[in-house]
CSV table of C-alpha atoms in Angstrom, one decimal:
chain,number,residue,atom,x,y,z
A,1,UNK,CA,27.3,62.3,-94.8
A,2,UNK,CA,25.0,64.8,-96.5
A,3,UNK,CA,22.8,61.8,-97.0
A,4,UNK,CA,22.8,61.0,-93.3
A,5,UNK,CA,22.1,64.9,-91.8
A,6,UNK,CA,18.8,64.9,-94.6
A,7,UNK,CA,17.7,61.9,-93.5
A,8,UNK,CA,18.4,62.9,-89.7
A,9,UNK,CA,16.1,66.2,-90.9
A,10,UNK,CA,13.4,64.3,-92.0
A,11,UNK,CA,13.3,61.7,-89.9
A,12,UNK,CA,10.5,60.1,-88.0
A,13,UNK,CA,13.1,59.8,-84.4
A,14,UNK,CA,14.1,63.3,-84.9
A,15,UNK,CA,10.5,64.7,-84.8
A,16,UNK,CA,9.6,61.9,-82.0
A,17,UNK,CA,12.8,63.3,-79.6
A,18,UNK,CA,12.0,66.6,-80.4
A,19,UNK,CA,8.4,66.2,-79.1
A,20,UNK,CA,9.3,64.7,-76.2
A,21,UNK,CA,12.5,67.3,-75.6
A,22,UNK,CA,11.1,71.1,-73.8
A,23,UNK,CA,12.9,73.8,-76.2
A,24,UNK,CA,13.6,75.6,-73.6
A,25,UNK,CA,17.2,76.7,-72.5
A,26,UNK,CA,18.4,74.3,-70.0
A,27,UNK,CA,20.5,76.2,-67.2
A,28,UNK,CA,21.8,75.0,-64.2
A,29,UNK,CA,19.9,77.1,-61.7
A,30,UNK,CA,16.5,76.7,-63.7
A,31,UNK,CA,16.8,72.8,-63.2
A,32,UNK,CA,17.3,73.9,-59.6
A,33,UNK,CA,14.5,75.4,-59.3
A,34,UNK,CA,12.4,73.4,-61.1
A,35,UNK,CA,13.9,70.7,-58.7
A,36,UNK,CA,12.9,72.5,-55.2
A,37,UNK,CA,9.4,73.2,-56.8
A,38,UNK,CA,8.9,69.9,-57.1
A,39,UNK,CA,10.7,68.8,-53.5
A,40,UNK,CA,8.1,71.5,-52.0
A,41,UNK,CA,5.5,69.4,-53.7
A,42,UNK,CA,6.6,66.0,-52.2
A,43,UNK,CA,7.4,68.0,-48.6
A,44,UNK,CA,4.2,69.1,-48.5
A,45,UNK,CA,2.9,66.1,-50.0
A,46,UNK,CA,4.4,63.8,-47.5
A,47,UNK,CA,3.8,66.3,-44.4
A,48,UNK,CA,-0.2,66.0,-45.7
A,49,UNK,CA,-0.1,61.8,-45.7
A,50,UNK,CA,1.9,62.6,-42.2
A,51,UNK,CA,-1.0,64.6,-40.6
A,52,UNK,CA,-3.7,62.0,-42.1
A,53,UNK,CA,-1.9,59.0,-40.6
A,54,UNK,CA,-2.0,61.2,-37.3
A,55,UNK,CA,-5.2,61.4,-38.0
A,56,UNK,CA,-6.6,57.6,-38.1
A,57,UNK,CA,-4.3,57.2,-35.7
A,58,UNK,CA,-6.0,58.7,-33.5
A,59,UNK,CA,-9.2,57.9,-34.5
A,60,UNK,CA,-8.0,53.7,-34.3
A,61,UNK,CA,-7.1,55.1,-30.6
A,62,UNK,CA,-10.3,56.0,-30.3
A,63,UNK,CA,-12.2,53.3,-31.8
A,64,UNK,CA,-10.1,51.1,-29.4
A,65,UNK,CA,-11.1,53.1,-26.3
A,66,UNK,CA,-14.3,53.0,-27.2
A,67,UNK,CA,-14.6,49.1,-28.0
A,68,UNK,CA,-12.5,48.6,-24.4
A,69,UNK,CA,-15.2,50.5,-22.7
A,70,UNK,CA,-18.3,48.6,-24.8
A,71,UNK,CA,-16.6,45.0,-23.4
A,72,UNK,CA,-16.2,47.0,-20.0
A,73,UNK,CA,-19.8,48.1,-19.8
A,74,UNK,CA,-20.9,44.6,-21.0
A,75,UNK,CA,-18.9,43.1,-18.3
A,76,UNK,CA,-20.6,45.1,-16.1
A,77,UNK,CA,-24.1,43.8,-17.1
A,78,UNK,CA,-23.2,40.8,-17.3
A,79,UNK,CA,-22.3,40.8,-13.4
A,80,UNK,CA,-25.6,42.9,-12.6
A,81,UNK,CA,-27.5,40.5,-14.3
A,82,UNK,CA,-25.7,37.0,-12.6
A,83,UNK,CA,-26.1,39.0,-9.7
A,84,UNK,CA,-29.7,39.5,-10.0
A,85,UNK,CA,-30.0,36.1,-11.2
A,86,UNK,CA,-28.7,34.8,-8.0
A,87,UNK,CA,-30.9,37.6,-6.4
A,88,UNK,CA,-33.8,36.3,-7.6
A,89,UNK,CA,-32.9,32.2,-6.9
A,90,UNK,CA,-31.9,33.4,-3.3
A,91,UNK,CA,-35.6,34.8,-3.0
A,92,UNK,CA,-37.2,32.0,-4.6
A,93,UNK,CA,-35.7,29.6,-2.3
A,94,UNK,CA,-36.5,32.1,0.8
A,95,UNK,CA,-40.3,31.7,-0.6
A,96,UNK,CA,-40.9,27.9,-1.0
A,97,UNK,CA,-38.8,27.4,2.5
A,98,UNK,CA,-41.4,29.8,4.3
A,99,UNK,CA,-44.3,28.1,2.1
A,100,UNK,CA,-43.1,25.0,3.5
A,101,UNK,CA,-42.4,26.0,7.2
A,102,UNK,CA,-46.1,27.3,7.0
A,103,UNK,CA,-47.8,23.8,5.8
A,104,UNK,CA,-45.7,22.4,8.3
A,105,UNK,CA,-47.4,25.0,11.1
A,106,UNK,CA,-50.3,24.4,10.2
A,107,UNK,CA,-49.8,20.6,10.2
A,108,UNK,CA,-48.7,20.7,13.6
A,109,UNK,CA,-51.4,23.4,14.9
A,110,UNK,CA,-54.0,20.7,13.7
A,111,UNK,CA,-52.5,18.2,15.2
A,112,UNK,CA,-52.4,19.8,18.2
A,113,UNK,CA,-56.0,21.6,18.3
A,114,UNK,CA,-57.1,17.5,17.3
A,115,UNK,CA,-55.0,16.4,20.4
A,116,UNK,CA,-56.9,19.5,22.6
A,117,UNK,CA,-60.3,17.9,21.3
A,118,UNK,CA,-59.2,14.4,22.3
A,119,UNK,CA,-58.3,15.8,25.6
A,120,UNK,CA,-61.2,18.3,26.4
A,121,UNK,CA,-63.7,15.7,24.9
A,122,UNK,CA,-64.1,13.1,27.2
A,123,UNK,CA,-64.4,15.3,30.7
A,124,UNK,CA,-67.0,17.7,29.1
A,125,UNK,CA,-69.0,14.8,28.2
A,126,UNK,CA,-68.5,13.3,31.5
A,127,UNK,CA,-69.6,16.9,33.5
A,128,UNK,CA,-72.5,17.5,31.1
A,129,UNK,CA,-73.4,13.8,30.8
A,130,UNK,CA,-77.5,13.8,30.0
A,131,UNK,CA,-78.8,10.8,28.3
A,132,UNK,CA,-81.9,12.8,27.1
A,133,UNK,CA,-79.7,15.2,25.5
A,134,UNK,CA,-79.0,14.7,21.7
A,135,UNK,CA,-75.9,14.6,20.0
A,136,UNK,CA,-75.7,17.9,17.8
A,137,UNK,CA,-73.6,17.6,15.0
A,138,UNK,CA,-70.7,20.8,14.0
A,139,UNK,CA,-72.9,22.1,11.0
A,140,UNK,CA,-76.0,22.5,13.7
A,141,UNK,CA,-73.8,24.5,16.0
A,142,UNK,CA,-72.2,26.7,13.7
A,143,UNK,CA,-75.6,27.6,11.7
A,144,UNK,CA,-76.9,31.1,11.6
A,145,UNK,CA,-80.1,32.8,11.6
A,146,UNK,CA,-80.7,33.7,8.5
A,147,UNK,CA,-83.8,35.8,7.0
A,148,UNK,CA,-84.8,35.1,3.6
A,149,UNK,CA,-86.3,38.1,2.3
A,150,UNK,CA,-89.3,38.1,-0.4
A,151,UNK,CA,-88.1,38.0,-3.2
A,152,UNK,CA,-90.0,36.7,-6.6
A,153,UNK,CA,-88.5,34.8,-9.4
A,154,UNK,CA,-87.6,36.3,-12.6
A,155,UNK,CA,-87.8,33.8,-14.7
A,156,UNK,CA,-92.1,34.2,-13.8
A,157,UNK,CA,-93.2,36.6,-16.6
A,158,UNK,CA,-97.1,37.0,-15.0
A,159,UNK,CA,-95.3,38.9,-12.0
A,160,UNK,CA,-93.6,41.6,-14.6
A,161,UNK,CA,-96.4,42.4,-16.9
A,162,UNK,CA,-95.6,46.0,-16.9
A,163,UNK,CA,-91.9,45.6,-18.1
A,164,UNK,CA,-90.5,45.1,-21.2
A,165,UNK,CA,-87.7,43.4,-22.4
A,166,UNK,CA,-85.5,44.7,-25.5
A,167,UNK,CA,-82.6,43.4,-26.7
C-alpha cells in the first residue's frame, strides 16, 4: 500500500487532476454564488440576443413596408403610364380621323367649286359671247405687274473693278 500512495504522489494523473482541480475551498454558498454570477451572465446575455431580435425584427418590418410601398408606387406608374399610353393612342386616332375628314372636305369643296364652273361656264360665255374675243388662258389672268429692277450680274467682274475679293 505504501507502494501505491508513492506512486499516487508522483504520479503523472495526480499532477494532471490537480491542474485541472481550483485549490480553493469548495463551500456551499461560494458555488452559489459563483452559480448566480454566471446565471446574471446568461440573463443578461439572453435579454441582449432578445433586444437584437427586436431589433431586426423591426427592421424586416421595415424592409417589408418599404418593399410593399416600392411594388405600390410601381403599380402606380405602371397605370399612369398605360393610361398615358392610351392617352396618347386616343389622340393619335383623333389626329389621322380629322386629317382624313379634311382630305375628304377638300375633296368635296373641289368637286363642288368644279361643278360651280361647269354650271357658271356655259351662260357667261353665252352673255359675253364675242367671236373676236380671244380665249385667255388662267396663267394670263392671274399674272401680275411686275417691275424688274436694274440690277447687274455678279458673276461680270468688269462691272466691280473697284472691289476686291478675299477669301
Amino acid at each position: 500500500m505504501k507502494e501505491d500512495v508513492v506512486q499516487f504522489v508522483h504520479s503523472e494523473d495526480r499532477i494532471k487532476r490537480e491542474r485541472g482541480k481550483d485549490n480553493t475551498y469548495d463551500h456551499p454558498l461560494t458555488k452559489r454564488d459563483i452559480h448566480d454570477e454566471s446565471g446574471n451572465d446568461d440573463i443578461e446575455h439572453l435579454q441582449k440576443q432578445i433586444e437584437l431580435m427586436k431589433l431586426k425584427e423591426n427592421e424586416i418590418s421595415k424592409a417589408i413596408e418599404m418593399k410593399a410601398l416600392i411594388k405600390e408606387l410601381k403599380e402606380r406608374d405602371r397605370l399612369r403610364e398605360e393610361k398615358d399610353r392610351q392617352y396618347t393612342e386616343r389622340v393619335r386616332a383623333l389626329k389621322q380621323q380629322k386629317r382624313n375628314l379634311e382630305q375628304s372636305l377638300l375633296e368635296k369643296q373641289s368637286v363642288l367649286c368644279s361643278l360651280d364652273d361647269e354650271l357658271i361656264e356655259p351662260s357667261y360665255h353665252q352673255q359675253t359671247s364675242n367671236p373676236h374675243r380671244k380665249k385667255t388662258t388662267d396663267k394670263q389672268e392671274h399674272m401680275p405687274f411686275m417691275i424688274k429692277p436694274n440690277i447687274p450680274k455678279f458673276s461680270d467682274p468688269a462691272q466691280f473693278q473697284e472691289w476686291k475679293i478675299e477669301v
